[in-house]
Short mmCIF file of C-alpha atoms (C1' of nucleotides) in Angstrom, two decimals:
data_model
loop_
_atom_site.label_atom_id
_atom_site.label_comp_id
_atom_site.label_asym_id
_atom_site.label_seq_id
_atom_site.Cartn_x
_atom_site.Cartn_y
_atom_site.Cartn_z
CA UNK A 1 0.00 0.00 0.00
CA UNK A 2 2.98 2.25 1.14
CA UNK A 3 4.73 2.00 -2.28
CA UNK A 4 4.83 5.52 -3.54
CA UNK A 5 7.90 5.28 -5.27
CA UNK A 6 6.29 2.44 -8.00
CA UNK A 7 3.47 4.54 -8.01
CA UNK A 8 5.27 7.71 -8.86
CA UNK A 9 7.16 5.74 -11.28
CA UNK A 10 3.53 4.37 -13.03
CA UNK A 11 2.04 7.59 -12.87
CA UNK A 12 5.18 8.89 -14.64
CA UNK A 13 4.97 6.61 -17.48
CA UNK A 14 1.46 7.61 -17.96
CA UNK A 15 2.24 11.32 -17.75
CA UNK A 16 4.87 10.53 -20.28
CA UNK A 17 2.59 8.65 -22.72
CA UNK A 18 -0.30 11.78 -22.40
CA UNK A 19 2.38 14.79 -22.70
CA UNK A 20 5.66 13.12 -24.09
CA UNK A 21 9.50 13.37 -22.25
CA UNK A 22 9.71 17.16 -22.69
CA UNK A 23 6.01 18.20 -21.71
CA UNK A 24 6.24 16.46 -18.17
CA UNK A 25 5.83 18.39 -15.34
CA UNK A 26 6.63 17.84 -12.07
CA UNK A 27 3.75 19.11 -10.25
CA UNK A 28 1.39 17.19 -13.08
CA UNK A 29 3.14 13.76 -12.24
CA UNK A 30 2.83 14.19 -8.46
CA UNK A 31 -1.07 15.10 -9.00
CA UNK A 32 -1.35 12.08 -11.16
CA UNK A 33 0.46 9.73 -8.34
CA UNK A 34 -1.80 12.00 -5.53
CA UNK A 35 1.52 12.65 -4.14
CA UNK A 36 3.34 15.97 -2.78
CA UNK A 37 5.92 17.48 -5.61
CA UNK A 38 8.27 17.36 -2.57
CA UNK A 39 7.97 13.56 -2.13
CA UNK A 40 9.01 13.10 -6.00
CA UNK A 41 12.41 15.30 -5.23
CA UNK A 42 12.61 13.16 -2.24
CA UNK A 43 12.78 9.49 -4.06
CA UNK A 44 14.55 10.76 -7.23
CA UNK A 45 16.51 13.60 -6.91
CA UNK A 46 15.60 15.51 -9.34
CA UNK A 47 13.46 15.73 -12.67
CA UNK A 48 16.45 14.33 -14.63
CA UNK A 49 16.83 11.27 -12.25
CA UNK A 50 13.06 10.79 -12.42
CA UNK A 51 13.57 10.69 -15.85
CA UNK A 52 16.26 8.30 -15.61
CA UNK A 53 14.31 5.91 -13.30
CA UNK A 54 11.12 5.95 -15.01
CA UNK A 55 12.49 5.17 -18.72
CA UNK A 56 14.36 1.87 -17.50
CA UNK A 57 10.99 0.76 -15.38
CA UNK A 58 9.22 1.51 -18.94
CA UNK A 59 11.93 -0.25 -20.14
CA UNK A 60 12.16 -3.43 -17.96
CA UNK A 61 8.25 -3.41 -18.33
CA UNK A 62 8.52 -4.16 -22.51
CA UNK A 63 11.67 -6.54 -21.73
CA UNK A 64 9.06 -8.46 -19.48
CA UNK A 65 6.27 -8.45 -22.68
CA UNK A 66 8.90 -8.68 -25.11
CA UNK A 67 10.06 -11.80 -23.89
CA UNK A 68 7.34 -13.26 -21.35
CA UNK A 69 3.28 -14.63 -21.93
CA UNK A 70 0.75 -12.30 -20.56
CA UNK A 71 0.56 -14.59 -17.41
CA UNK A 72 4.63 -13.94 -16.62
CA UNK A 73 6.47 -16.95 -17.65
CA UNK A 74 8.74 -16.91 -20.69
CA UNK A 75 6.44 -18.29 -23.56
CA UNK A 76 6.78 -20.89 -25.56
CA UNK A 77 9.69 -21.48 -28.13
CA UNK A 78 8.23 -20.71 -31.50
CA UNK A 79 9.97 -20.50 -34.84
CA UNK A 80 12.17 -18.20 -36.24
CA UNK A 81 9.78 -16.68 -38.19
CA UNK A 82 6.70 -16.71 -35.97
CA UNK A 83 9.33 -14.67 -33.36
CA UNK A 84 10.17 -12.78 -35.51
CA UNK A 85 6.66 -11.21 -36.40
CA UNK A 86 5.55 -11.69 -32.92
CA UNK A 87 8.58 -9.16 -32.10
CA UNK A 88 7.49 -6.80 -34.88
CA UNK A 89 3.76 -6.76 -34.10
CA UNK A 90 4.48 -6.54 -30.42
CA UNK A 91 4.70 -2.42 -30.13
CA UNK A 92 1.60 -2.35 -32.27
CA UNK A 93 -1.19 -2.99 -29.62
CA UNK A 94 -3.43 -0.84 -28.01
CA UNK A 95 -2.45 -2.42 -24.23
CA UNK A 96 -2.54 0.56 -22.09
CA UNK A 97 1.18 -0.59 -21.01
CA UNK A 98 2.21 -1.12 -24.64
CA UNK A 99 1.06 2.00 -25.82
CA UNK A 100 2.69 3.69 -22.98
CA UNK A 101 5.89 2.43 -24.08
CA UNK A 102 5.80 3.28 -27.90
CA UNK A 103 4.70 6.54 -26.86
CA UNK A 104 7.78 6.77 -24.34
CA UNK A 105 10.12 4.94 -27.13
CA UNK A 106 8.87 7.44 -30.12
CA UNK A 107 9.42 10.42 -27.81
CA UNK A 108 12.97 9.19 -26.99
CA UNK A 109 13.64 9.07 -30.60
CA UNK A 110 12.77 12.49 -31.48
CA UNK A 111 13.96 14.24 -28.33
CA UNK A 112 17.68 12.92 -29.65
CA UNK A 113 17.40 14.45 -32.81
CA UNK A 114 18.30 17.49 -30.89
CA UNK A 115 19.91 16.14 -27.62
CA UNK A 116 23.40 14.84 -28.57
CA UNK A 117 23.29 13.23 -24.89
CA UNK A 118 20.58 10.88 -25.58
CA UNK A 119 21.94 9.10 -28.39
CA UNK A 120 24.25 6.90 -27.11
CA UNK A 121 22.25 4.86 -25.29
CA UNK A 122 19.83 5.07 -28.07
CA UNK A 123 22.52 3.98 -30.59
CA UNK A 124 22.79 0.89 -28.64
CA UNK A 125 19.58 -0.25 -28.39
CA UNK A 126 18.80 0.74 -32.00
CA UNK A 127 21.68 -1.71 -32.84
CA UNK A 128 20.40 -4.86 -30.66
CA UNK A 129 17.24 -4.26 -32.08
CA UNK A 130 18.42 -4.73 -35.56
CA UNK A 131 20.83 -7.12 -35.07
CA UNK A 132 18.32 -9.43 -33.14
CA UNK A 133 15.63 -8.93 -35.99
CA UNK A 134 18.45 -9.95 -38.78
CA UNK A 135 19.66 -12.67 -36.31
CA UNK A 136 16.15 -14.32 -36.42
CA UNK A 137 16.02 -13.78 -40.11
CA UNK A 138 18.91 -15.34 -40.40
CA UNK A 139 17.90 -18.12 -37.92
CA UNK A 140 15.49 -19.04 -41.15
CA UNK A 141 17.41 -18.38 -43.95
CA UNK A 142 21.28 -19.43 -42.67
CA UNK A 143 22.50 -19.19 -46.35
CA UNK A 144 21.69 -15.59 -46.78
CA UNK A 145 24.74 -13.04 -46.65
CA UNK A 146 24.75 -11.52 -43.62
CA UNK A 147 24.42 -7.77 -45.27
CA UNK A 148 21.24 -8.56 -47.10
CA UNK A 149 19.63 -9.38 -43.49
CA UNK A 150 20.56 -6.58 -41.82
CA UNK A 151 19.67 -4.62 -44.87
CA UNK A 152 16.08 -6.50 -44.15
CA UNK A 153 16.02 -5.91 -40.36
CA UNK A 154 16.36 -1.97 -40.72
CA UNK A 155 14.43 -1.54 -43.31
CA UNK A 156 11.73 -3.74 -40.93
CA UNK A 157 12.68 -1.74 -38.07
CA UNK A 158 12.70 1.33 -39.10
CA UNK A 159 9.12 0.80 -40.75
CA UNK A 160 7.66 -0.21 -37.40
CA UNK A 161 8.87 3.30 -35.85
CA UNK A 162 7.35 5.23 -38.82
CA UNK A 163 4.16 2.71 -38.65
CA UNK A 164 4.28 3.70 -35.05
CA UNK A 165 4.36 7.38 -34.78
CA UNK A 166 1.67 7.28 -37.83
CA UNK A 167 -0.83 4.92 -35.35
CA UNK A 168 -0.20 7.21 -32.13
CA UNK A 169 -0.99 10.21 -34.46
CA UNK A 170 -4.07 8.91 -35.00
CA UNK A 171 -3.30 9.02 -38.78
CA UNK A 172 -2.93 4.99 -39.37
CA UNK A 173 -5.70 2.83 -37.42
CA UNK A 174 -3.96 -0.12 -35.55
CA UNK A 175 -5.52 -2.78 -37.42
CA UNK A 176 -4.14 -1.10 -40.74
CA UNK A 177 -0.65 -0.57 -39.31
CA UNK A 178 -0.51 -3.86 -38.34
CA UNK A 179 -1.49 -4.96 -41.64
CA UNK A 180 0.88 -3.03 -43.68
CA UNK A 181 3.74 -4.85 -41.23
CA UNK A 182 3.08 -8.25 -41.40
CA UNK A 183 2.67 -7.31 -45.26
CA UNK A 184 6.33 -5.74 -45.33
CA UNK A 185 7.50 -8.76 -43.39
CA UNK A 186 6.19 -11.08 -46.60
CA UNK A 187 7.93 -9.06 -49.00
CA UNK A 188 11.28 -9.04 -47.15
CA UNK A 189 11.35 -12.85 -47.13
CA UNK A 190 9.94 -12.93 -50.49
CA UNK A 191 13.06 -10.71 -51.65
CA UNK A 192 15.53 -13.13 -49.65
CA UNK A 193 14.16 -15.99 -50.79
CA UNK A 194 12.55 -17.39 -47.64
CA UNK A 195 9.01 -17.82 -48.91
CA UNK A 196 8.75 -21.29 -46.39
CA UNK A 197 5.32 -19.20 -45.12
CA UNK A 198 2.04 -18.44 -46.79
CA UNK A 199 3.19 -16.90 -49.49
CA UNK A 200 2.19 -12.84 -49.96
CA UNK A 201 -1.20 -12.69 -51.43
CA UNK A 202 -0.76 -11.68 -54.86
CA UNK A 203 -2.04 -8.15 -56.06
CA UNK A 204 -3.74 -9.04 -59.40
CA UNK B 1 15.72 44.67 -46.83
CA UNK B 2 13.71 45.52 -43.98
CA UNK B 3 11.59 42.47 -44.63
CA UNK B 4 11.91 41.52 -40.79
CA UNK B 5 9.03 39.57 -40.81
CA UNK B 6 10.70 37.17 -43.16
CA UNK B 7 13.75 37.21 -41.63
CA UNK B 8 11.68 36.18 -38.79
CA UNK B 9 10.44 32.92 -40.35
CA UNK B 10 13.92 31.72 -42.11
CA UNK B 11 15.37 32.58 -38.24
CA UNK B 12 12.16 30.14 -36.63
CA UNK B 13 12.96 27.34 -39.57
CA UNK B 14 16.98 27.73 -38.37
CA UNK B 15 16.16 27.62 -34.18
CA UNK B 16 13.03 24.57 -34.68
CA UNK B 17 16.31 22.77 -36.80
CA UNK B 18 18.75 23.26 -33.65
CA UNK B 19 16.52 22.84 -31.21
CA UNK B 20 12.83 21.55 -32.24
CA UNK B 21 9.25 22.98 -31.54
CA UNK B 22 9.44 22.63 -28.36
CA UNK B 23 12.55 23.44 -27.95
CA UNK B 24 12.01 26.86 -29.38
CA UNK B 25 12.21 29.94 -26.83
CA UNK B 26 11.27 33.23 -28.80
CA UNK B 27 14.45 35.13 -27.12
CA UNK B 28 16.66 32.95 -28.63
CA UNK B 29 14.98 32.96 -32.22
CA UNK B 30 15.34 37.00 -31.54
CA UNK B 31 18.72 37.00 -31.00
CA UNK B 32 19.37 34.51 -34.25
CA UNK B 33 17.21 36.96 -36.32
CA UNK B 34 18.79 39.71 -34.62
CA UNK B 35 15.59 41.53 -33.80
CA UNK B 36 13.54 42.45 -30.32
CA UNK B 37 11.39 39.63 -28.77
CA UNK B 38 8.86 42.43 -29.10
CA UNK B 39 9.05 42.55 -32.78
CA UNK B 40 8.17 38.45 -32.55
CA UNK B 41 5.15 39.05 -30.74
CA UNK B 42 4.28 42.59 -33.04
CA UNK B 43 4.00 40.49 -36.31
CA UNK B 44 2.98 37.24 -35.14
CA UNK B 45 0.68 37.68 -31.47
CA UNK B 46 1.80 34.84 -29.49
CA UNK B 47 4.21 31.61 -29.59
CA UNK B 48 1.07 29.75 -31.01
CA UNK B 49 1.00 32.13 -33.74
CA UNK B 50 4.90 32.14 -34.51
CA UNK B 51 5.04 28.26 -34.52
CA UNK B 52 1.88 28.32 -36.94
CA UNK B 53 3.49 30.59 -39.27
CA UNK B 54 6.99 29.00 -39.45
CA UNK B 55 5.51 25.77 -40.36
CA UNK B 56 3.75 26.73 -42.95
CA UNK B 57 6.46 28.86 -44.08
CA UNK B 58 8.81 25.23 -43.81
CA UNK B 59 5.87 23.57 -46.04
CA UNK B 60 6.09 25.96 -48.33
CA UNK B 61 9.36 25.68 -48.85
CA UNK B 62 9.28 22.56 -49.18
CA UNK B 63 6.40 22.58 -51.79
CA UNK B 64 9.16 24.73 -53.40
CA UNK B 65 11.99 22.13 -53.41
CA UNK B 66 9.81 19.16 -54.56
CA UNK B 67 8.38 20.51 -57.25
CA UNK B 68 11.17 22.30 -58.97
CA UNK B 69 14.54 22.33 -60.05
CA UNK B 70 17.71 23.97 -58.03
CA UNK B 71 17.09 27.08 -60.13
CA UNK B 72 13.42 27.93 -59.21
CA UNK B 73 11.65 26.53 -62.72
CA UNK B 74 9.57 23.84 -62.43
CA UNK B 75 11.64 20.28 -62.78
CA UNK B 76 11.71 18.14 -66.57
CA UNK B 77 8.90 16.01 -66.97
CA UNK B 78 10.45 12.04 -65.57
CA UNK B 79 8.82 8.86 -65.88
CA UNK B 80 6.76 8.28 -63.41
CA UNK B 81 9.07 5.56 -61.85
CA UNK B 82 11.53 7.98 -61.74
CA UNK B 83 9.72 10.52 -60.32
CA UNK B 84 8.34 8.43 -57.54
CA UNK B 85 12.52 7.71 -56.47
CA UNK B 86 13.17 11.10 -57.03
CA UNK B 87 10.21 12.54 -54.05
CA UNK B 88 11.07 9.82 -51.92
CA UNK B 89 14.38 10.57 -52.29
CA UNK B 90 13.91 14.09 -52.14
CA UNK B 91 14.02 14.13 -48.00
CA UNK B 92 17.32 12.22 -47.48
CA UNK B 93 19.61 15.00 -48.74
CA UNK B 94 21.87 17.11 -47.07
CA UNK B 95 21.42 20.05 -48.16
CA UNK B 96 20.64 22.68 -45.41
CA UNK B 97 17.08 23.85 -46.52
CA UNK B 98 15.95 20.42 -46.73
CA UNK B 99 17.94 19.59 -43.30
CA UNK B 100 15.36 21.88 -41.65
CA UNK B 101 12.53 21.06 -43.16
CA UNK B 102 12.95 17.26 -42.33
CA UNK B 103 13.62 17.96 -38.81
CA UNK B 104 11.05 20.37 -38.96
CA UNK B 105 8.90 17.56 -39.90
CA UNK B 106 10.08 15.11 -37.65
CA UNK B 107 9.43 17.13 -34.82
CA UNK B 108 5.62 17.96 -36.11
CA UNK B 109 4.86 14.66 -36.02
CA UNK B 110 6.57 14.02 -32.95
CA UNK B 111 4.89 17.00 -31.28
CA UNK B 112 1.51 16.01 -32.79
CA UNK B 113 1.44 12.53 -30.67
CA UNK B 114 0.89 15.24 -27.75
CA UNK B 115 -0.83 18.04 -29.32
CA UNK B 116 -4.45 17.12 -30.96
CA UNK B 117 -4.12 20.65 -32.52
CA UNK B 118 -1.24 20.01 -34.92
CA UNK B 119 -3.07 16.86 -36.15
CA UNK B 120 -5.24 18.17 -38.34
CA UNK B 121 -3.22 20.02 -40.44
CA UNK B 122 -0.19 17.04 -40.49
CA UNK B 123 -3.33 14.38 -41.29
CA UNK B 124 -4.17 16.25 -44.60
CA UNK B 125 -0.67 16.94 -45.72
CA UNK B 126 -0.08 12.87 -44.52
CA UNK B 127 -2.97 11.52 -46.98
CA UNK B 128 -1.70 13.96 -49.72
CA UNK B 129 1.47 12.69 -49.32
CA UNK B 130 0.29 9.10 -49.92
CA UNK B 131 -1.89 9.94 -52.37
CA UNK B 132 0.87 11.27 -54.65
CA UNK B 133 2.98 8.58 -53.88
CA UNK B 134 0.23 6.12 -54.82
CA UNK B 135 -0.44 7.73 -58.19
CA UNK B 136 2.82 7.74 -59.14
CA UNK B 137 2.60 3.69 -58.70
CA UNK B 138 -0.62 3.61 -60.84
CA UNK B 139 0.68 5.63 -63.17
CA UNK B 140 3.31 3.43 -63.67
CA UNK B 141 1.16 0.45 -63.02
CA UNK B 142 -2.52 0.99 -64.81
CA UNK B 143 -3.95 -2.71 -63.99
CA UNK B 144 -3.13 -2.63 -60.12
CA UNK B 145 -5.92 -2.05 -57.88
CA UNK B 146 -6.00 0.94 -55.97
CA UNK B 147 -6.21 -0.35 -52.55
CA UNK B 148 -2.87 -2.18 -53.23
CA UNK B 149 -1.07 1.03 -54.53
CA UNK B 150 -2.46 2.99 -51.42
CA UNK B 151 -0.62 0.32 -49.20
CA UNK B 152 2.31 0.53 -51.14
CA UNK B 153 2.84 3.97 -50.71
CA UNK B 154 1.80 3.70 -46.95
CA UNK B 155 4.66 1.29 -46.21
CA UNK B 156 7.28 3.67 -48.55
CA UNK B 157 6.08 6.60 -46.84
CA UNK B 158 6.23 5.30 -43.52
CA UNK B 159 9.39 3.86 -43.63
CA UNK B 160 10.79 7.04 -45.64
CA UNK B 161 10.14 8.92 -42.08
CA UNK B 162 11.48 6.06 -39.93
CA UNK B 163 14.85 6.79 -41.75
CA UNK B 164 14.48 10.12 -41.72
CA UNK B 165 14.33 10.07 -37.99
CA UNK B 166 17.52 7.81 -37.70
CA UNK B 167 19.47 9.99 -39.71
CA UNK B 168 19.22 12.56 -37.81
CA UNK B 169 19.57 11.08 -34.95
CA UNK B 170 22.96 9.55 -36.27
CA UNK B 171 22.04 6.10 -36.36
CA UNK B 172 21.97 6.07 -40.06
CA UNK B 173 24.58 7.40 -42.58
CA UNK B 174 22.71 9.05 -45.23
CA UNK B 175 24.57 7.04 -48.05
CA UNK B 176 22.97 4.04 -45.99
CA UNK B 177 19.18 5.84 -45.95
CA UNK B 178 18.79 6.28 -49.16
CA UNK B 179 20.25 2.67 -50.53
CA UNK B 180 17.92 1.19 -48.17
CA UNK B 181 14.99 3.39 -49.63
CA UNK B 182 16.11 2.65 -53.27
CA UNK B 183 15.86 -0.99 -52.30
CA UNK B 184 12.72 -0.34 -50.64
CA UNK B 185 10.99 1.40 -53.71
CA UNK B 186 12.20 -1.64 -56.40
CA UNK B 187 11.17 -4.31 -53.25
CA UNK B 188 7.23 -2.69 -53.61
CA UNK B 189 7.67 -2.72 -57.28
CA UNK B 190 8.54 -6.05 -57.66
CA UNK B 191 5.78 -6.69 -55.55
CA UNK B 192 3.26 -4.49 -57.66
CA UNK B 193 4.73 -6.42 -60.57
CA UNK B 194 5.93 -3.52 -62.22
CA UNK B 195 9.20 -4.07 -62.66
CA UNK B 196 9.64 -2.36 -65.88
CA UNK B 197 13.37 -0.87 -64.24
CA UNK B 198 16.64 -2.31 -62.88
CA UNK B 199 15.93 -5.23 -61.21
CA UNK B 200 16.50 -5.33 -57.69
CA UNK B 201 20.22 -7.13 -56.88
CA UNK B 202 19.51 -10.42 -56.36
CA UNK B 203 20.44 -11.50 -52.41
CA UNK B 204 22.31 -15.15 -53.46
"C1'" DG C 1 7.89 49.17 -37.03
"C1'" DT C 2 11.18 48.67 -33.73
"C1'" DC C 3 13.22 49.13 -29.34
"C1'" DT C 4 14.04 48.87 -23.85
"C1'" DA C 5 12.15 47.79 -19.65
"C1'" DT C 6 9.17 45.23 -16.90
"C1'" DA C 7 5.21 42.66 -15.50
"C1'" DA C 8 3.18 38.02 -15.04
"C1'" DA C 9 3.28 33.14 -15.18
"C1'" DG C 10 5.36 28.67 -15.08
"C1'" DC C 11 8.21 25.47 -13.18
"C1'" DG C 12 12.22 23.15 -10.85
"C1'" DA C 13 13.91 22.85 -6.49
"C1'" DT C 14 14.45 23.53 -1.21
"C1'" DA C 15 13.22 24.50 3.88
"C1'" DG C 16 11.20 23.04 7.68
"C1'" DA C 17 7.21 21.04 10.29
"C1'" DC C 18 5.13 16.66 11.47
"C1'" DG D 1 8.38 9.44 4.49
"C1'" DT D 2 5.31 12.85 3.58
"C1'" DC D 3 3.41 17.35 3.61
"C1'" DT D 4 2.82 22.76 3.07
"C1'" DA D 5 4.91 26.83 1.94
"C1'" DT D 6 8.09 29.37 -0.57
"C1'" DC D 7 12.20 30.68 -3.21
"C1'" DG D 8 14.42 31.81 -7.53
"C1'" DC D 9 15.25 31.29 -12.24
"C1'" DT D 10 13.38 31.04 -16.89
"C1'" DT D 11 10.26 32.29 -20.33
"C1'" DT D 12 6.10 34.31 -22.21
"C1'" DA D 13 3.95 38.45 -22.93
"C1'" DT D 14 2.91 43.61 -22.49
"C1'" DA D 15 3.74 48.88 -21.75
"C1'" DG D 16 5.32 52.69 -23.43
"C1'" DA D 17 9.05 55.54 -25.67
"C1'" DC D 18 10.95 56.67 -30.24
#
DNA sequence: GTCTATAAAGCGATAGAC
DNA sequence: GTCTATCGCTTTATAGAC
């Protein structure tokens, strides 16, 4: 009942999801949480550790979907390809947690277009993401230079973050979004030759 | 020469480029257009009013660039395969002007995630965007169904501002960008089964 | 139209009581 | 640990002279 530090922390990633990194407020979070601004200075320091602390619980919140069942336990092994669009599709949900996340994700993105601090960490993360989205492609395919995957993953990659913004926009309905992707997942194995899955339905 | 309320805007375009929208403090656009905050708020009433201007200033620019030539006169008729590479291609160049206007971009439809206001006016220019893209396809491609062409140029439009974003974050070389749209635009072709042009490199 | 000076508001952060 | 009250800087916006 007493833990007002996880609540500040949930209430943060909501505040976060409805105003974005740079439009949180202090005073809004500790309203949302039904805490005192002080007691928010007093668990994290200041707004920049609060902002430190609340991206890696958003963070250790997707690792736990990204890699767990909805009741907790790591979920079944599936194969390559199945992962692999389970992984895509996975930030395209409408999960109050999920979109929270995107939202948080998206808003990291842009804020390091103009905050050279950011980017490192976001470098990294960009570069598991790929590599583990070629790996699994390559998991399928093991003949397939190694280039052409990653080629494959950040083209795939970076079409989920477009995909993304365009859904929380409100300019791309989920169901559509998630249609183009599984659709640009087709034609990326169709192009490497993997085409051991329903084949793309042809356009004429 | 005393056009200040010009210099005003190409100042705004400069400061939303350095900083972003929300990044953007009306002293500091002063000082870079070397003119009194009061002047900002004399020709253009509020912050509200500034940003408003400025981005429709950047689209007009950009109108500008992606419909003519470097020298102001409106571009030689292309094919319209070759037109489609050359729009998509248009926003992966490093050229200053078109710099700011795809960080300008970037950071509208970032903002608009957060700001219902600045929907409405990115939604149209959004399903314009596709639009064009799309009847460039059909042009190219009579017999394909529209539906199918609209997708198309979702997925190339999408991902064209997922790599946009990673360049300029610095996750991306340009060089890289635009191969992987190139390979992008003759991946949907093949797909469309119009692949009246260079077939893609084969991956084996 | 353009400036200098200043008011007014917003927001991060701290002091001190309980 | 948690609160109320307040400080001080930053930023938007206005007043009034030229």
């Amino acid at each position: 009942m007493k833990d007002r530090r996880k609540a500040i922390l949930e209430a943060a990633a909501r505040v976060i999801a409805r105003r974005g990194v740079r439009g949180l407020r202090v005073e809004e979070l500790a309203a949302e949480a039904r805490v005192s601004k002080a007691l928010v200075y007093y668990h994290f320091e200041d707004r920049a550790g609060l902002l430190r602390h609340t991206l890696e619980f958003i963070g250790d919140r997707a690792e736990r979907y990204t890699r767990r069942d909805p009741a907790g336990r790591p979920h079944e092994p599936v194969s390559p390809l199945r992962e692999l669009e389970r992984r895509l599709l996975l930030e395209l949900q409408d999960a109050p947690e999920v979109r929270e996340n995107s939202t948080a994700w998206g808003e990291l993105r842009a804020s390091a277009v103009f905050d050279p601090e950011l980017r490192e960490e976001l470098a990294q993360a960009g570069l598991d993401w790929v590599r583990e989205i070629a790996d699994l492609l390559g998991r399928a395919g093991p003949t397939v230079p190694d280039a052409a995957l990653v080629a494959s993953a950040e083209r795939l990659t970076a079409l989920l973050e477009g995909l993304s913004t365009r859904w929380l926009i409100g300019l791309l309905p989920l169901r559509h979004a998630r249609e183009l992707m599984r659709e640009a997942i087709a034609v990326e194995l169709e192009r490497l030759e993997l085409p051991d899955r329903p084949a793309v339905c042809t356009v004429r």
